[in-house]
Amino acid sequence: MPEDDSLFTITEAHLDSGMRGIPVGTCRTSFVDPIKGVHYVGYPVEDLVNLEEEDVIYLLMNKRLPTEDESKTFRDELVRRGENIPTGALRVLESLTPGSGHPMDWLSIGIMALGTAETTGDTRGDAMNLIARMPELMARIFRLRNGKQERLRPRKPELGLVENFVHMMGYEGERAERVARVLRFFFILHMDHGGGNLCTFSGKAVASGWASIYSSLASAMNALSGPLHGRANQACLEFVQRIGTSDHDEIEAFVREELDNRRPIYGFGHGVLRAEDPRARLLIELGEEVCPEDANFLIVKALREVIPPILGEIPKISNPHANVDLASGSLLHSVGFRLPEYYTTFFGWARVAGICAQIMDERNSRDGRGTPIYRPKYIPRNQPPRRLA
Ligand code: MLT
């Protein structure tokens, strides 16, 4: 029995509210404490952020961290599954016009193309194949959109998922290390965020009709692509660049004018959190390590101080604090990813693991019977009984 029955009382006010706060299921991979932020299988994400990314994926899938042997076996499995991307899928990507659409469109098309080439129907196998292919898919999207049709550098089996992406992109030496440090950190922070965030929920809803992992994840990526969800990290760096100063008075004037004109303030607030997102703090701490003097990063730090008190004056804003998007773009920019339109693809890449793990859980739930097909109820409105004359 639920501890608090009121959790399950649906009132008129819940209708047409985006299902905000309405319990619809259970989640075993992560939970979001409104004050302490996201925890993966009970661990606060800050405890995990310096682990190998494969070990965190293992945690989400198996609900415990791997032993050393299990970790090696899991990494070897990913290496094996990541070999030789299907040529059919490659041709689909190569046929797109460089620079056309948004990179998230390419990500979704790329996942569908992989699914066309290699869906097996085995949920775990397909999930592992997709996770294993993501570094190459990501690198190809970057290259092909730039009009660089030449083959990527081949994957190196001894490298992990993030390092392999960095390697295939052609980064080397100290630059490669900086990029990998920031990307791995970003990757682990974005892997999962409870069951109800839009991309995860959408992916699971599609999967509940027994669509393939690839179709479900492409749907999840489409859900992530909107500016109210994953694309906020792109919008946030563009916002930071528009502000262009770390002077507190100038920022305050800018923000008040945006609010007066009913324009969004990016990087603040959250649907579930009611305090500063710990992922925002962790990214700012990483920024102090990798790019303390970077101009965008300095603006981000100033925004973190100036904006919450201003938003706090507005009674309907329940959380005026920084969220994960505030600093992530400035860090990606500082290590050389100059085009904000790519940032959501990194978010999507990371969340593939969490969503796959949640789909696996839903398919195994209820003693193996699985979660039934999603079918919430909509109340009819403005539909008086009618007949054609
Ligand atoms: C996040 O990572 O903050 C989310 O995906 C947004 C949410 O939880 O609704």
CSV table of C-alpha atoms and ligand atoms in Angstrom, one decimal:
chain,number,residue,atom,x,y,z
A,1,MET,CA,0.0,0.0,0.0
A,2,PRO,CA,1.2,3.5,-0.7
A,3,GLU,CA,2.4,5.3,2.4
A,4,ASP,CA,0.5,8.4,1.5
A,5,ASP,CA,-2.9,7.8,-0.1
A,6,SER,CA,-3.2,11.5,-1.1
A,7,LEU,CA,-0.5,10.8,-3.7
A,8,PHE,CA,-3.1,8.9,-5.6
A,9,THR,CA,-6.0,11.3,-5.4
A,10,ILE,CA,-6.5,12.9,-8.9
A,11,THR,CA,-8.3,16.2,-8.8
A,12,GLU,CA,-9.6,18.5,-11.6
A,13,ALA,CA,-6.4,20.6,-11.1
A,14,HIS,CA,-4.3,17.6,-12.3
A,15,LEU,CA,-5.9,17.6,-15.7
A,16,ASP,CA,-4.1,19.2,-18.6
A,17,SER,CA,-1.2,19.8,-16.4
A,18,GLY,CA,1.4,17.6,-18.2
A,19,MET,CA,0.7,14.9,-15.6
A,20,ARG,CA,3.0,16.9,-13.3
A,21,GLY,CA,3.5,15.0,-10.0
A,22,ILE,CA,1.0,12.3,-10.8
A,23,PRO,CA,2.5,8.9,-9.9
A,24,VAL,CA,2.2,6.5,-12.8
A,25,GLY,CA,4.8,3.9,-12.1
A,26,THR,CA,8.0,2.8,-10.3
A,27,CYS,CA,11.6,3.4,-11.2
A,28,ARG,CA,14.5,1.2,-10.1
A,29,THR,CA,17.4,3.1,-11.8
A,30,SER,CA,17.2,6.5,-10.1
A,31,PHE,CA,15.2,8.9,-8.0
A,32,VAL,CA,15.3,12.6,-7.8
A,33,ASP,CA,15.2,14.1,-4.3
A,34,PRO,CA,13.7,17.7,-4.6
A,35,ILE,CA,16.6,19.0,-2.5
A,36,LYS,CA,19.5,16.6,-2.9
A,37,GLY,CA,19.0,15.9,-6.6
A,38,VAL,CA,19.4,12.7,-8.6
A,39,HIS,CA,20.6,9.4,-7.1
A,40,TYR,CA,21.4,6.4,-9.3
A,41,VAL,CA,20.3,3.2,-7.6
A,42,GLY,CA,20.7,5.0,-4.2
A,43,TYR,CA,24.1,6.7,-4.9
A,44,PRO,CA,24.1,10.5,-5.1
A,45,VAL,CA,25.4,11.3,-8.6
A,46,GLU,CA,28.4,13.1,-7.1
A,47,ASP,CA,29.7,9.8,-5.8
A,48,LEU,CA,29.7,8.3,-9.2
A,49,VAL,CA,30.9,11.2,-11.4
A,50,ASN,CA,34.5,10.2,-11.4
A,51,LEU,CA,33.9,6.5,-12.1
A,52,GLU,CA,34.3,4.8,-15.5
A,53,GLU,CA,31.2,5.5,-17.5
A,54,GLU,CA,30.7,1.8,-18.3
A,55,ASP,CA,30.6,1.0,-14.6
A,56,VAL,CA,27.8,3.5,-14.1
A,57,ILE,CA,25.9,2.0,-17.1
A,58,TYR,CA,26.3,-1.4,-15.4
A,59,LEU,CA,24.9,0.0,-12.2
A,60,LEU,CA,21.8,1.3,-14.0
A,61,MET,CA,21.2,-2.0,-15.7
A,62,ASN,CA,22.1,-4.4,-12.8
A,63,LYS,CA,21.3,-2.2,-9.8
A,64,ARG,CA,24.8,-2.7,-8.3
A,65,LEU,CA,28.3,-1.6,-9.2
A,66,PRO,CA,30.4,-4.3,-10.9
A,67,THR,CA,33.3,-6.2,-9.4
A,68,GLU,CA,36.6,-5.7,-11.2
A,69,ASP,CA,36.0,-8.9,-13.3
A,70,GLU,CA,32.4,-8.0,-14.1
A,71,SER,CA,33.5,-4.5,-15.1
A,72,LYS,CA,36.1,-6.0,-17.6
A,73,THR,CA,33.6,-8.5,-19.0
A,74,PHE,CA,31.0,-5.7,-19.5
A,75,ARG,CA,33.5,-3.4,-21.2
A,76,ASP,CA,34.7,-6.3,-23.5
A,77,GLU,CA,31.1,-7.0,-24.4
A,78,LEU,CA,30.6,-3.4,-25.4
A,79,VAL,CA,33.8,-3.5,-27.5
A,80,ARG,CA,32.6,-6.6,-29.3
A,81,ARG,CA,29.1,-5.2,-29.9
A,82,GLY,CA,30.5,-1.9,-31.2
A,83,GLU,CA,32.6,-3.5,-34.0
A,84,ASN,CA,31.7,-2.7,-37.6
A,85,ILE,CA,28.8,-0.3,-37.8
A,86,PRO,CA,26.3,-1.6,-40.5
A,87,THR,CA,27.0,-0.1,-43.9
A,88,GLY,CA,23.2,0.4,-44.6
A,89,ALA,CA,23.0,2.7,-41.6
A,90,LEU,CA,26.0,4.5,-42.7
A,91,ARG,CA,24.6,5.1,-46.2
A,92,VAL,CA,21.5,6.6,-44.7
A,93,LEU,CA,23.6,9.2,-42.7
A,94,GLU,CA,25.8,9.9,-45.7
A,95,SER,CA,22.7,10.6,-47.9
A,96,LEU,CA,21.7,13.6,-45.6
A,97,THR,CA,22.7,17.0,-46.7
A,98,PRO,CA,25.6,18.3,-44.5
A,99,GLY,CA,24.4,21.0,-42.1
A,100,SER,CA,20.7,20.3,-42.8
A,101,GLY,CA,18.2,20.1,-39.9
A,102,HIS,CA,19.3,19.9,-36.3
A,103,PRO,CA,21.9,17.5,-35.0
A,104,MET,CA,19.1,15.9,-32.9
A,105,ASP,CA,17.3,15.0,-36.1
A,106,TRP,CA,20.4,13.3,-37.3
A,107,LEU,CA,20.7,11.4,-34.0
A,108,SER,CA,17.2,10.2,-34.2
A,109,ILE,CA,17.6,9.2,-37.9
A,110,GLY,CA,20.9,7.5,-37.1
A,111,ILE,CA,19.3,5.4,-34.3
A,112,MET,CA,16.4,4.4,-36.6
A,113,ALA,CA,18.9,3.5,-39.4
A,114,LEU,CA,20.8,1.3,-37.0
A,115,GLY,CA,17.6,-0.3,-35.9
A,116,THR,CA,16.7,-1.0,-39.5
A,117,ALA,CA,20.0,-2.8,-40.0
A,118,GLU,CA,20.3,-4.8,-36.8
A,119,THR,CA,17.3,-5.1,-34.6
A,120,THR,CA,17.2,-8.6,-33.0
A,121,GLY,CA,14.2,-8.2,-30.7
A,122,ASP,CA,16.2,-9.2,-27.7
A,123,THR,CA,15.8,-6.2,-25.4
A,124,ARG,CA,19.1,-6.4,-23.6
A,125,GLY,CA,21.0,-7.3,-26.7
A,126,ASP,CA,19.6,-4.4,-28.7
A,127,ALA,CA,20.2,-2.0,-25.8
A,128,MET,CA,23.8,-3.1,-25.5
A,129,ASN,CA,24.3,-2.9,-29.2
A,130,LEU,CA,23.0,0.6,-29.3
A,131,ILE,CA,25.0,1.8,-26.3
A,132,ALA,CA,28.1,0.3,-27.9
A,133,ARG,CA,27.5,2.1,-31.2
A,134,MET,CA,26.7,5.5,-29.8
A,135,PRO,CA,30.3,6.8,-29.8
A,136,GLU,CA,30.7,6.1,-33.5
A,137,LEU,CA,27.2,7.3,-34.4
A,138,MET,CA,28.0,10.6,-32.6
A,139,ALA,CA,31.4,11.0,-34.2
A,140,ARG,CA,29.9,10.4,-37.6
A,141,ILE,CA,27.1,12.9,-37.1
A,142,PHE,CA,29.7,15.6,-36.2
A,143,ARG,CA,31.9,14.7,-39.2
A,144,LEU,CA,29.2,14.2,-41.8
A,145,ARG,CA,27.3,17.4,-40.9
A,146,ASN,CA,30.6,19.2,-41.5
A,147,GLY,CA,30.8,17.7,-44.9
A,148,LYS,CA,33.7,15.5,-43.9
A,149,GLN,CA,32.9,12.2,-45.6
A,150,GLU,CA,36.3,10.7,-44.9
A,151,ARG,CA,36.4,7.6,-42.7
A,152,LEU,CA,36.7,8.2,-39.0
A,153,ARG,CA,39.8,6.9,-37.2
A,154,PRO,CA,38.9,3.3,-36.3
A,155,ARG,CA,37.7,2.6,-32.8
A,156,LYS,CA,40.4,1.4,-30.4
A,157,PRO,CA,39.2,-1.6,-28.4
A,158,GLU,CA,41.3,-0.6,-25.4
A,159,LEU,CA,39.4,2.8,-25.0
A,160,GLY,CA,36.2,3.3,-23.2
A,161,LEU,CA,33.0,4.8,-24.8
A,162,VAL,CA,33.8,8.5,-24.2
A,163,GLU,CA,37.5,8.2,-25.0
A,164,ASN,CA,36.6,6.3,-28.2
A,165,PHE,CA,34.4,9.2,-29.4
A,166,VAL,CA,37.2,11.6,-28.6
A,167,HIS,CA,39.7,9.4,-30.5
A,168,MET,CA,37.4,9.0,-33.5
A,169,MET,CA,36.9,12.8,-33.6
A,170,GLY,CA,40.7,13.0,-34.1
A,171,TYR,CA,41.6,14.8,-30.9
A,172,GLU,CA,45.0,14.0,-29.5
A,173,GLY,CA,47.3,14.5,-26.5
A,174,GLU,CA,46.4,17.1,-23.9
A,175,ARG,CA,43.4,18.3,-25.8
A,176,ALA,CA,42.0,14.8,-26.0
A,177,GLU,CA,42.4,14.4,-22.2
A,178,ARG,CA,40.6,17.7,-21.5
A,179,VAL,CA,37.7,16.8,-23.8
A,180,ALA,CA,37.4,13.3,-22.4
A,181,ARG,CA,37.5,14.7,-18.8
A,182,VAL,CA,34.6,17.1,-19.5
A,183,LEU,CA,32.6,14.7,-21.7
A,184,ARG,CA,32.8,11.7,-19.3
A,185,PHE,CA,31.7,14.0,-16.4
A,186,PHE,CA,28.8,15.4,-18.5
A,187,PHE,CA,27.9,11.9,-19.7
A,188,ILE,CA,27.6,10.4,-16.2
A,189,LEU,CA,25.6,13.4,-14.9
A,190,HIS,CA,23.1,13.2,-17.7
A,191,MET,CA,22.5,9.4,-17.8
A,192,ASP,CA,19.3,9.2,-15.9
A,193,HIS,CA,16.8,11.5,-14.0
A,194,GLY,CA,14.0,9.3,-12.6
A,195,GLY,CA,11.2,7.9,-14.7
A,196,GLY,CA,9.1,10.8,-15.5
A,197,ASN,CA,11.3,13.2,-17.5
A,198,LEU,CA,9.9,13.7,-20.9
A,199,CYS,CA,12.4,11.7,-23.0
A,200,THR,CA,12.5,8.8,-20.6
A,201,PHE,CA,8.7,8.7,-20.3
A,202,SER,CA,8.2,9.0,-24.1
A,203,GLY,CA,10.8,6.2,-24.7
A,204,LYS,CA,9.1,3.9,-22.2
A,205,ALA,CA,5.6,4.7,-23.5
A,206,VAL,CA,6.7,3.7,-27.1
A,207,ALA,CA,8.5,0.7,-25.7
A,208,SER,CA,5.3,-0.4,-23.8
A,209,GLY,CA,3.7,-1.2,-27.1
A,210,TRP,CA,6.6,-3.5,-27.7
A,211,ALA,CA,8.2,-1.2,-30.3
A,212,SER,CA,11.9,-2.0,-30.7
A,213,ILE,CA,14.6,-0.5,-28.5
A,214,TYR,CA,15.7,1.5,-31.6
A,215,SER,CA,12.3,2.9,-32.3
A,216,SER,CA,11.7,3.7,-28.6
A,217,LEU,CA,15.1,5.4,-28.3
A,218,ALA,CA,14.6,7.4,-31.5
A,219,SER,CA,11.3,8.6,-30.0
A,220,ALA,CA,13.0,9.5,-26.8
A,221,MET,CA,15.6,11.6,-28.7
A,222,ASN,CA,12.8,13.4,-30.5
A,223,ALA,CA,11.2,14.2,-27.1
A,224,LEU,CA,14.5,15.4,-25.8
A,225,SER,CA,15.0,17.7,-28.8
A,226,GLY,CA,12.6,20.5,-27.6
A,227,PRO,CA,13.8,23.7,-26.0
A,228,LEU,CA,11.8,23.0,-22.9
A,229,HIS,CA,13.7,19.8,-22.4
A,230,GLY,CA,17.2,18.8,-23.6
A,231,ARG,CA,17.6,21.6,-26.1
A,232,ALA,CA,17.7,24.0,-23.1
A,233,ASN,CA,21.5,23.4,-22.8
A,234,GLN,CA,21.9,24.9,-26.3
A,235,ALA,CA,19.6,27.7,-25.5
A,236,CYS,CA,21.4,28.4,-22.3
A,237,LEU,CA,24.8,28.9,-23.8
A,238,GLU,CA,23.3,31.1,-26.5
A,239,PHE,CA,21.7,33.1,-23.6
A,240,VAL,CA,25.0,33.4,-21.8
A,241,GLN,CA,26.6,34.6,-25.0
A,242,ARG,CA,23.8,37.2,-25.5
A,243,ILE,CA,24.4,38.5,-22.0
A,244,GLY,CA,28.1,38.8,-22.8
A,245,THR,CA,29.2,40.4,-19.5
A,246,SER,CA,29.9,39.2,-15.9
A,247,ASP,CA,29.1,42.6,-14.4
A,248,HIS,CA,26.4,42.0,-11.8
A,249,ASP,CA,24.5,45.2,-12.4
A,250,GLU,CA,24.4,44.8,-16.2
A,251,ILE,CA,23.2,41.2,-15.8
A,252,GLU,CA,20.5,42.3,-13.4
A,253,ALA,CA,19.3,44.9,-15.9
A,254,PHE,CA,19.4,42.4,-18.7
A,255,VAL,CA,17.4,39.7,-16.8
A,256,ARG,CA,14.8,42.2,-15.6
A,257,GLU,CA,14.2,43.3,-19.2
A,258,GLU,CA,13.9,39.7,-20.4
A,259,LEU,CA,11.3,39.1,-17.7
A,260,ASP,CA,9.4,42.3,-18.5
A,261,ASN,CA,9.3,41.1,-22.1
A,262,ARG,CA,8.1,37.6,-21.0
A,263,ARG,CA,11.2,35.9,-22.4
A,264,PRO,CA,12.6,32.7,-20.8
A,265,ILE,CA,15.6,32.8,-18.4
A,266,TYR,CA,17.6,29.7,-19.3
A,267,GLY,CA,19.5,27.5,-16.8
A,268,PHE,CA,17.3,28.1,-13.8
A,269,GLY,CA,14.3,26.2,-12.3
A,270,HIS,CA,13.2,22.6,-12.6
A,271,GLY,CA,10.1,20.5,-12.8
A,272,VAL,CA,11.0,18.4,-9.7
A,273,LEU,CA,13.9,20.1,-7.9
A,274,ARG,CA,13.3,22.7,-5.3
A,275,ALA,CA,16.9,23.7,-4.6
A,276,GLU,CA,20.0,24.2,-6.7
A,277,ASP,CA,20.5,21.2,-8.9
A,278,PRO,CA,23.6,19.4,-7.5
A,279,ARG,CA,24.6,18.7,-11.1
A,280,ALA,CA,24.9,22.5,-11.6
A,281,ARG,CA,27.3,22.7,-8.6
A,282,LEU,CA,29.3,19.8,-9.8
A,283,LEU,CA,29.7,21.3,-13.3
A,284,ILE,CA,30.8,24.6,-11.8
A,285,GLU,CA,33.4,22.8,-9.7
A,286,LEU,CA,34.6,21.1,-12.9
A,287,GLY,CA,34.7,24.4,-14.6
A,288,GLU,CA,37.0,25.7,-11.8
A,289,GLU,CA,39.3,22.9,-12.7
A,290,VAL,CA,39.3,23.0,-16.5
A,291,CYS,CA,38.4,26.5,-17.6
A,292,PRO,CA,38.4,28.9,-14.6
A,293,GLU,CA,39.2,32.0,-16.7
A,294,ASP,CA,36.9,31.2,-19.6
A,295,ALA,CA,34.7,34.2,-20.5
A,296,ASN,CA,31.4,32.2,-20.7
A,297,PHE,CA,32.2,30.3,-17.5
A,298,LEU,CA,32.8,33.6,-15.7
A,299,ILE,CA,29.3,34.8,-16.9
A,300,VAL,CA,27.8,31.5,-15.8
A,301,LYS,CA,29.2,32.0,-12.3
A,302,ALA,CA,27.8,35.6,-12.2
A,303,LEU,CA,24.4,34.4,-13.3
A,304,ARG,CA,24.3,31.8,-10.6
A,305,GLU,CA,24.7,34.6,-8.0
A,306,VAL,CA,22.6,37.3,-9.6
A,307,ILE,CA,19.5,35.5,-11.0
A,308,PRO,CA,18.1,33.4,-8.1
A,309,PRO,CA,17.2,36.4,-5.9
A,310,ILE,CA,15.5,38.1,-8.9
A,311,LEU,CA,13.5,35.0,-9.8
A,312,GLY,CA,12.7,34.5,-6.1
A,313,GLU,CA,10.7,37.8,-6.2
A,314,ILE,CA,8.2,36.1,-8.5
A,315,PRO,CA,5.6,34.3,-6.4
A,316,LYS,CA,4.7,31.6,-9.0
A,317,ILE,CA,8.4,30.5,-9.4
A,318,SER,CA,8.9,27.6,-6.9
A,319,ASN,CA,12.5,27.0,-7.8
A,320,PRO,CA,14.6,30.0,-8.8
A,321,HIS,CA,17.9,28.1,-8.6
A,322,ALA,CA,20.4,26.9,-11.2
A,323,ASN,CA,19.8,23.7,-13.0
A,324,VAL,CA,22.1,21.3,-14.9
A,325,ASP,CA,22.0,23.4,-18.1
A,326,LEU,CA,23.5,26.5,-16.6
A,327,ALA,CA,27.2,25.5,-16.9
A,328,SER,CA,27.2,22.5,-19.2
A,329,GLY,CA,27.4,24.5,-22.4
A,330,SER,CA,30.2,26.8,-21.2
A,331,LEU,CA,32.3,23.7,-20.4
A,332,LEU,CA,31.7,22.0,-23.7
A,333,HIS,CA,32.5,25.3,-25.4
A,334,SER,CA,35.7,25.7,-23.5
A,335,VAL,CA,37.0,22.3,-24.6
A,336,GLY,CA,36.4,23.2,-28.3
A,337,PHE,CA,32.7,22.3,-29.1
A,338,ARG,CA,32.0,25.8,-30.4
A,339,LEU,CA,28.5,25.1,-31.8
A,340,PRO,CA,25.8,25.0,-29.2
A,341,GLU,CA,23.4,23.2,-31.5
A,342,TYR,CA,25.4,20.0,-30.8
A,343,TYR,CA,25.1,20.1,-27.0
A,344,THR,CA,21.7,18.3,-26.9
A,345,THR,CA,23.2,15.3,-28.7
A,346,PHE,CA,25.6,14.8,-25.8
A,347,PHE,CA,22.6,14.8,-23.4
A,348,GLY,CA,20.8,12.3,-25.7
A,349,TRP,CA,23.9,10.1,-26.0
A,350,ALA,CA,24.1,10.0,-22.2
A,351,ARG,CA,20.5,9.3,-21.6
A,352,VAL,CA,20.4,6.3,-24.0
A,353,ALA,CA,21.8,4.2,-21.2
A,354,GLY,CA,19.3,5.3,-18.6
A,355,ILE,CA,16.3,4.9,-20.9
A,356,CYS,CA,17.4,1.5,-22.1
A,357,ALA,CA,17.9,0.4,-18.5
A,358,GLN,CA,14.4,1.6,-17.6
A,359,ILE,CA,12.8,-0.1,-20.6
A,360,MET,CA,14.6,-3.4,-19.6
A,361,ASP,CA,13.1,-3.0,-16.1
A,362,GLU,CA,9.6,-2.3,-17.4
A,363,ARG,CA,9.8,-5.4,-19.6
A,364,ASN,CA,10.8,-7.5,-16.6
A,365,SER,CA,8.4,-6.0,-14.1
A,366,ARG,CA,5.3,-7.7,-12.6
A,367,ASP,CA,7.1,-11.1,-12.3
A,368,GLY,CA,8.2,-11.0,-15.9
A,369,ARG,CA,4.8,-10.0,-17.4
A,370,GLY,CA,6.1,-6.5,-18.1
A,371,THR,CA,4.3,-3.1,-17.8
A,372,PRO,CA,1.2,-3.1,-19.9
A,373,ILE,CA,0.9,-0.8,-22.8
A,374,TYR,CA,0.6,2.8,-21.6
A,375,ARG,CA,-3.0,4.0,-21.8
A,376,PRO,CA,-3.9,6.9,-19.6
A,377,LYS,CA,-7.4,8.3,-19.6
A,378,TYR,CA,-8.5,11.6,-21.1
A,379,ILE,CA,-11.7,13.2,-20.0
A,380,PRO,CA,-14.0,14.4,-22.8
A,381,ARG,CA,-14.4,18.2,-23.0
A,382,ASN,CA,-16.7,20.2,-25.2
A,383,GLN,CA,-18.1,17.2,-27.0
A,384,PRO,CA,-21.9,17.4,-26.7
A,385,PRO,CA,-23.7,14.4,-28.3
A,386,ARG,CA,-24.3,15.1,-32.0
A,387,ARG,CA,-25.6,13.2,-35.0
A,388,LEU,CA,-25.2,14.0,-38.7
A,389,ALA,CA,-28.5,15.2,-40.0
B,1,MLT,C1,16.8,16.5,-16.1
B,1,MLT,O1,17.8,15.8,-16.3
B,1,MLT,O2,16.8,17.5,-15.3
B,1,MLT,C2,15.6,16.1,-16.7
B,1,MLT,O3,15.6,15.3,-17.8
B,1,MLT,C3,14.4,17.0,-16.7
B,1,MLT,C4,13.4,16.4,-15.7
B,1,MLT,O4,13.8,15.7,-14.8
B,1,MLT,O5,12.2,16.6,-16.0
